[in-house]
Amino acid sequence: MLERPTDRRIIRTKRLIRDALTELMEEKGFEVITVRDLTEKADINRGTFYLHYRDKFDLLDQCEDEIINEIQKLTHKIDPKDALKFDGQKEPFPFIVYLFEYLHENSSFMKVVLGPKGDASFQVKLKELIRRTFFQNILSKLKQEEMLVPVDFLIAYVSSAHLGVIQHWLESGMEKSPREMALILSRITLLGPRHVTGLTSKEL
Amino acid sequence: MLERPTDRRIIRTKRLIRDALTELMEEKGFEVITVRDLTEKADINRGTFYLHYRDKFDLLDQCEDEIINEIQKLTHKIDPKDALKFDGQKEPFPFIVYLFEYLHENSSFMKVVLGPKGDASFQVKLKELIRRTFFQNILSKLKQEEMLVPVDFLIAYVSSAHLGVIQHWLESGMEKSPREMALILSRITLLGPRHVTGLTSKEL
DNA sequence: CCATTTAATGAACAAGTTGTTGATTATTAT
DNA sequence: ATAATAATCAACAACTTGTTCATTAAATGG
């Protein structure tokens, strides 16, 4: 995609700006950040910022797109037969494990961008990626006429639920491992929210 | 809570400003809206804005808080025994029906504030309200030790799923009725995402 | 209907941010 | 070591912000 910026100054400057962005988003939220804030925090000249980004929105976009691209790459590791064999009780869906591992490695930025002071449009982008992955690996095998609910709402339900659990995990300190989290998600999704409460059909 | 603004001029001005906010959020997103934009669109003097709101963030906050309060009132209509009797196949959870009805009545603002150009913090507020309502009416009756997954992740899963379906419904033109939507949600939640696909336990 | 109260207007203000430019300095690559 | 280029610094006009004050317009309620 992008020609590589070999020059170490560029890499350094971009890193400083992006680190400043993460810190400032956590401190005060993206909306009230100024380019001046960013360059002061990064300790670079304000003009330098404009050598790399058009404005603060361009900065956020580039950060987000990079993340989406890297997560997209994780989907290439999926083995098609995984979708079929797993029962969700012992083995989670592998992509979800990779996803949590990636989130953990980039937790400081992911936490703010998916948090209350974050960016609604990034949530949509990530949800859409989850949606596509689910569809390609699982839902495409289903027959529309056998569904008890419209498929688009089911997809919205499951992908939003996954994103929501991710957000809660990030907010609450990421105490459980990626594998544990993926297992929790596959259990709820496959057994159903009510079933995992321990209730039988009669009780509710 | 608030002393009533009897003066019709105040009501008119606030309505003009809020309508302008909705339109501008849809056009360009909240972040790039200026007070000047708002007052030009509302066709009022810029100084007048500051007689009612501290800045554009205060405006958004007041709009959001008003909505949250009104939805909060809907929860008072819940009959405690509803939570127990319903099986989710024929009768949806009544609060969810009320919620969709309210969203439909205020769809223009709800659509933008919950959409890609919306406000992440409002999503958190609404999700938290859904979470509390679920907890008070259903989950408080469950025994923690019988749960197959940690209860906080289950709550995050279900409330995020509900919000996500709401967002998809708003985005896709609100074609289904509030009752149909509530039924879709109770079906997926009670039967489980996999079960509503029509798959039996053997097939997946 | 009229007098009083109060909201809205319009103009002006300093302070701060933005995005750009051009000249200069510092660093990197080879 | 040299050429290329990234970063710095200062300055710029244009714009937004939040506030003030005098003036005009509208609503209230008696």
Short mmCIF file of C-alpha atoms in Angstrom, two decimals, chain B:
data_model
loop_
_atom_site.label_atom_id
_atom_site.label_comp_id
_atom_site.label_asym_id
_atom_site.label_seq_id
_atom_site.Cartn_x
_atom_site.Cartn_y
_atom_site.Cartn_z
CA MET B 1 -35.73 18.39 37.46
CA LEU B 2 -35.60 21.51 35.31
CA GLU B 3 -37.77 24.53 35.99
CA ARG B 4 -40.11 24.78 33.03
CA PRO B 5 -39.20 27.35 30.37
CA THR B 6 -42.62 28.98 30.03
CA ASP B 7 -41.47 31.55 27.52
CA ARG B 8 -42.33 30.39 24.03
CA ARG B 9 -39.30 32.17 22.61
CA ILE B 10 -37.01 29.90 24.61
CA ILE B 11 -38.80 26.80 23.47
CA ARG B 12 -38.69 27.95 19.87
CA THR B 13 -35.00 28.85 19.97
CA LYS B 14 -33.98 25.60 21.62
CA ARG B 15 -35.99 23.62 19.11
CA LEU B 16 -34.37 25.46 16.21
CA ILE B 17 -30.91 24.81 17.61
CA ARG B 18 -31.58 21.13 18.23
CA ASP B 19 -33.06 20.62 14.80
CA ALA B 20 -29.98 22.27 13.32
CA LEU B 21 -27.80 19.96 15.40
CA THR B 22 -29.53 16.88 14.05
CA GLU B 23 -29.21 18.05 10.46
CA LEU B 24 -25.59 19.07 10.78
CA MET B 25 -24.58 15.87 12.55
CA GLU B 26 -26.02 13.96 9.65
CA GLU B 27 -24.34 16.21 7.09
CA LYS B 28 -20.84 16.42 8.50
CA GLY B 29 -20.59 14.81 11.92
CA PHE B 30 -20.56 16.43 15.34
CA GLU B 31 -16.81 16.94 15.54
CA VAL B 32 -16.59 19.43 12.73
CA ILE B 33 -19.73 21.38 13.61
CA THR B 34 -19.13 24.95 14.80
CA VAL B 35 -21.45 27.13 16.83
CA ARG B 36 -21.55 29.39 13.83
CA ASP B 37 -22.82 26.47 11.69
CA LEU B 38 -25.57 25.78 14.19
CA THR B 39 -26.79 29.35 14.46
CA GLU B 40 -26.67 29.91 10.71
CA LYS B 41 -28.65 26.75 10.05
CA ALA B 42 -31.09 27.66 12.84
CA ASP B 43 -31.22 31.23 11.54
CA ILE B 44 -30.62 32.82 14.92
CA ASN B 45 -27.98 35.18 16.26
CA ARG B 46 -24.79 33.51 17.34
CA GLY B 47 -24.93 35.22 20.72
CA THR B 48 -28.35 33.71 21.35
CA PHE B 49 -26.80 30.25 21.37
CA TYR B 50 -24.71 31.16 24.38
CA LEU B 51 -27.81 32.27 26.30
CA HIS B 52 -28.85 28.60 26.36
CA TYR B 53 -25.74 26.46 26.05
CA ARG B 54 -22.16 26.81 27.21
CA ASP B 55 -20.78 25.31 23.98
CA LYS B 56 -21.66 22.65 21.46
CA PHE B 57 -20.71 19.88 23.87
CA ASP B 58 -23.14 21.22 26.44
CA LEU B 59 -25.83 21.20 23.75
CA LEU B 60 -25.16 17.58 22.87
CA ASP B 61 -25.05 16.59 26.54
CA GLN B 62 -28.40 18.20 27.26
CA CYS B 63 -30.00 16.48 24.29
CA GLU B 64 -28.59 13.14 25.31
CA ASP B 65 -29.50 13.45 28.97
CA GLU B 66 -33.05 14.34 28.07
CA ILE B 67 -33.33 11.22 25.95
CA ILE B 68 -31.81 8.98 28.58
CA ASN B 69 -34.23 10.37 31.15
CA GLU B 70 -37.22 9.74 28.94
CA ILE B 71 -36.13 6.19 28.18
CA GLN B 72 -35.49 5.70 31.87
CA LYS B 73 -39.15 6.58 32.46
CA LEU B 74 -40.17 3.75 30.14
CA THR B 75 -38.65 1.26 32.54
CA HIS B 76 -41.18 2.31 35.19
CA LYS B 77 -43.94 0.83 33.05
CA ILE B 78 -42.44 -2.64 33.39
CA ASP B 79 -44.62 -5.09 35.24
CA PRO B 80 -42.35 -7.28 37.42
CA LYS B 81 -44.19 -10.45 36.54
CA ASP B 82 -43.55 -9.96 32.83
CA ALA B 83 -39.99 -11.05 33.27
CA LEU B 84 -41.10 -14.42 34.53
CA LYS B 85 -43.99 -15.43 32.35
CA PHE B 86 -42.74 -14.71 28.88
CA ASP B 87 -41.14 -17.41 26.77
CA GLY B 88 -39.91 -15.06 24.08
CA GLN B 89 -41.49 -16.94 21.22
CA LYS B 90 -44.84 -15.22 21.10
CA GLU B 91 -44.43 -12.39 23.60
CA PRO B 92 -41.46 -10.04 23.57
CA PHE B 93 -40.10 -8.31 26.62
CA PRO B 94 -42.40 -5.26 26.97
CA PHE B 95 -39.65 -2.75 27.77
CA ILE B 96 -37.97 -3.51 24.47
CA VAL B 97 -41.20 -2.77 22.63
CA TYR B 98 -41.52 0.57 24.43
CA LEU B 99 -37.90 1.32 23.64
CA PHE B 100 -38.33 0.73 19.91
CA GLU B 101 -41.49 2.84 19.92
CA TYR B 102 -39.58 5.68 21.53
CA LEU B 103 -36.71 5.34 19.06
CA HIS B 104 -39.17 5.47 16.20
CA GLU B 105 -40.75 8.67 17.50
CA ASN B 106 -37.33 10.33 17.79
CA SER B 107 -35.70 8.56 14.91
CA SER B 108 -33.97 11.48 13.20
CA PHE B 109 -31.82 12.34 16.20
CA MET B 110 -31.44 8.76 17.44
CA LYS B 111 -30.25 7.67 14.02
CA VAL B 112 -27.39 10.14 13.87
CA VAL B 113 -26.34 9.97 17.50
CA LEU B 114 -26.17 6.18 17.35
CA GLY B 115 -24.72 6.13 13.83
CA PRO B 116 -21.15 6.21 12.52
CA LYS B 117 -20.92 9.98 12.92
CA GLY B 118 -22.51 9.81 16.34
CA ASP B 119 -21.28 9.93 19.89
CA ALA B 120 -19.53 6.93 21.42
CA SER B 121 -20.31 8.14 24.93
CA PHE B 122 -24.05 8.14 24.22
CA GLN B 123 -23.82 4.55 23.10
CA VAL B 124 -22.25 3.77 26.44
CA LYS B 125 -25.01 5.63 28.30
CA LEU B 126 -27.78 3.81 26.45
CA LYS B 127 -26.04 0.46 26.76
CA GLU B 128 -25.68 1.03 30.48
CA LEU B 129 -29.42 1.75 30.77
CA ILE B 130 -30.24 -1.46 28.89
CA ARG B 131 -27.77 -3.31 31.11
CA ARG B 132 -29.40 -2.04 34.32
CA THR B 133 -32.87 -2.88 33.08
CA PHE B 134 -31.88 -6.41 32.18
CA PHE B 135 -30.14 -6.88 35.46
CA GLN B 136 -33.01 -5.63 37.59
CA ASN B 137 -35.62 -7.66 35.79
CA ILE B 138 -33.86 -10.87 34.89
CA LEU B 139 -30.27 -11.42 35.83
CA SER B 140 -30.66 -10.54 39.50
CA LYS B 141 -32.66 -13.75 39.81
CA LEU B 142 -29.78 -15.95 38.71
CA LYS B 143 -27.25 -17.75 40.82
CA GLN B 144 -23.70 -16.76 40.02
CA GLU B 145 -22.32 -20.23 40.71
CA GLU B 146 -24.53 -21.87 38.08
CA MET B 147 -23.34 -19.58 35.30
CA LEU B 148 -21.24 -21.12 32.54
CA VAL B 149 -19.58 -17.73 31.88
CA PRO B 150 -18.82 -14.69 34.08
CA VAL B 151 -21.98 -12.67 34.52
CA ASP B 152 -20.43 -9.31 33.57
CA PHE B 153 -19.40 -10.63 30.17
CA LEU B 154 -22.82 -12.12 29.61
CA ILE B 155 -24.42 -8.78 30.39
CA ALA B 156 -22.00 -7.00 28.07
CA TYR B 157 -22.84 -9.55 25.37
CA VAL B 158 -26.60 -9.22 25.59
CA SER B 159 -26.84 -5.46 26.08
CA SER B 160 -24.34 -4.76 23.28
CA ALA B 161 -26.25 -7.13 21.02
CA HIS B 162 -29.47 -5.27 21.72
CA LEU B 163 -27.87 -1.91 21.02
CA GLY B 164 -26.32 -3.24 17.84
CA VAL B 165 -29.66 -4.51 16.55
CA ILE B 166 -31.20 -1.14 17.38
CA GLN B 167 -28.47 0.58 15.36
CA HIS B 168 -28.97 -1.75 12.42
CA TRP B 169 -32.73 -1.16 12.54
CA LEU B 170 -32.26 2.62 12.51
CA GLU B 171 -29.68 2.49 9.73
CA SER B 172 -31.73 0.18 7.54
CA GLY B 173 -34.86 2.30 7.53
CA MET B 174 -36.95 0.94 10.44
CA GLU B 175 -39.04 -1.30 8.26
CA LYS B 176 -40.06 -3.74 10.95
CA SER B 177 -42.44 -2.74 13.72
CA PRO B 178 -41.29 -2.24 17.32
CA ARG B 179 -43.09 -5.43 18.31
CA GLU B 180 -41.45 -7.45 15.53
CA MET B 181 -38.05 -6.13 16.55
CA ALA B 182 -38.59 -6.94 20.20
CA LEU B 183 -39.66 -10.44 19.21
CA ILE B 184 -36.55 -10.93 17.08
CA LEU B 185 -34.40 -9.89 20.02
CA SER B 186 -36.13 -12.10 22.56
CA ARG B 187 -35.95 -15.06 20.20
CA ILE B 188 -32.23 -14.74 19.63
CA THR B 189 -31.54 -14.11 23.31
CA LEU B 190 -33.65 -16.97 24.65
CA LEU B 191 -33.15 -19.61 21.98
CA GLY B 192 -29.58 -18.59 21.27
CA PRO B 193 -27.92 -17.25 18.09
CA ARG B 194 -27.05 -20.69 16.77
CA HIS B 195 -30.45 -22.21 17.41
CA VAL B 196 -32.29 -19.50 15.50
CA THR B 197 -30.19 -20.29 12.41
CA GLY B 198 -32.09 -23.52 12.16
CA LEU B 199 -29.04 -25.64 12.93
CA THR B 200 -29.36 -28.46 15.44
CA SER B 201 -26.55 -29.22 17.85
CA LYS B 202 -25.17 -31.98 15.62
CA GLU B 203 -24.75 -29.88 12.53
CA LEU B 204 -22.28 -27.34 13.86
#
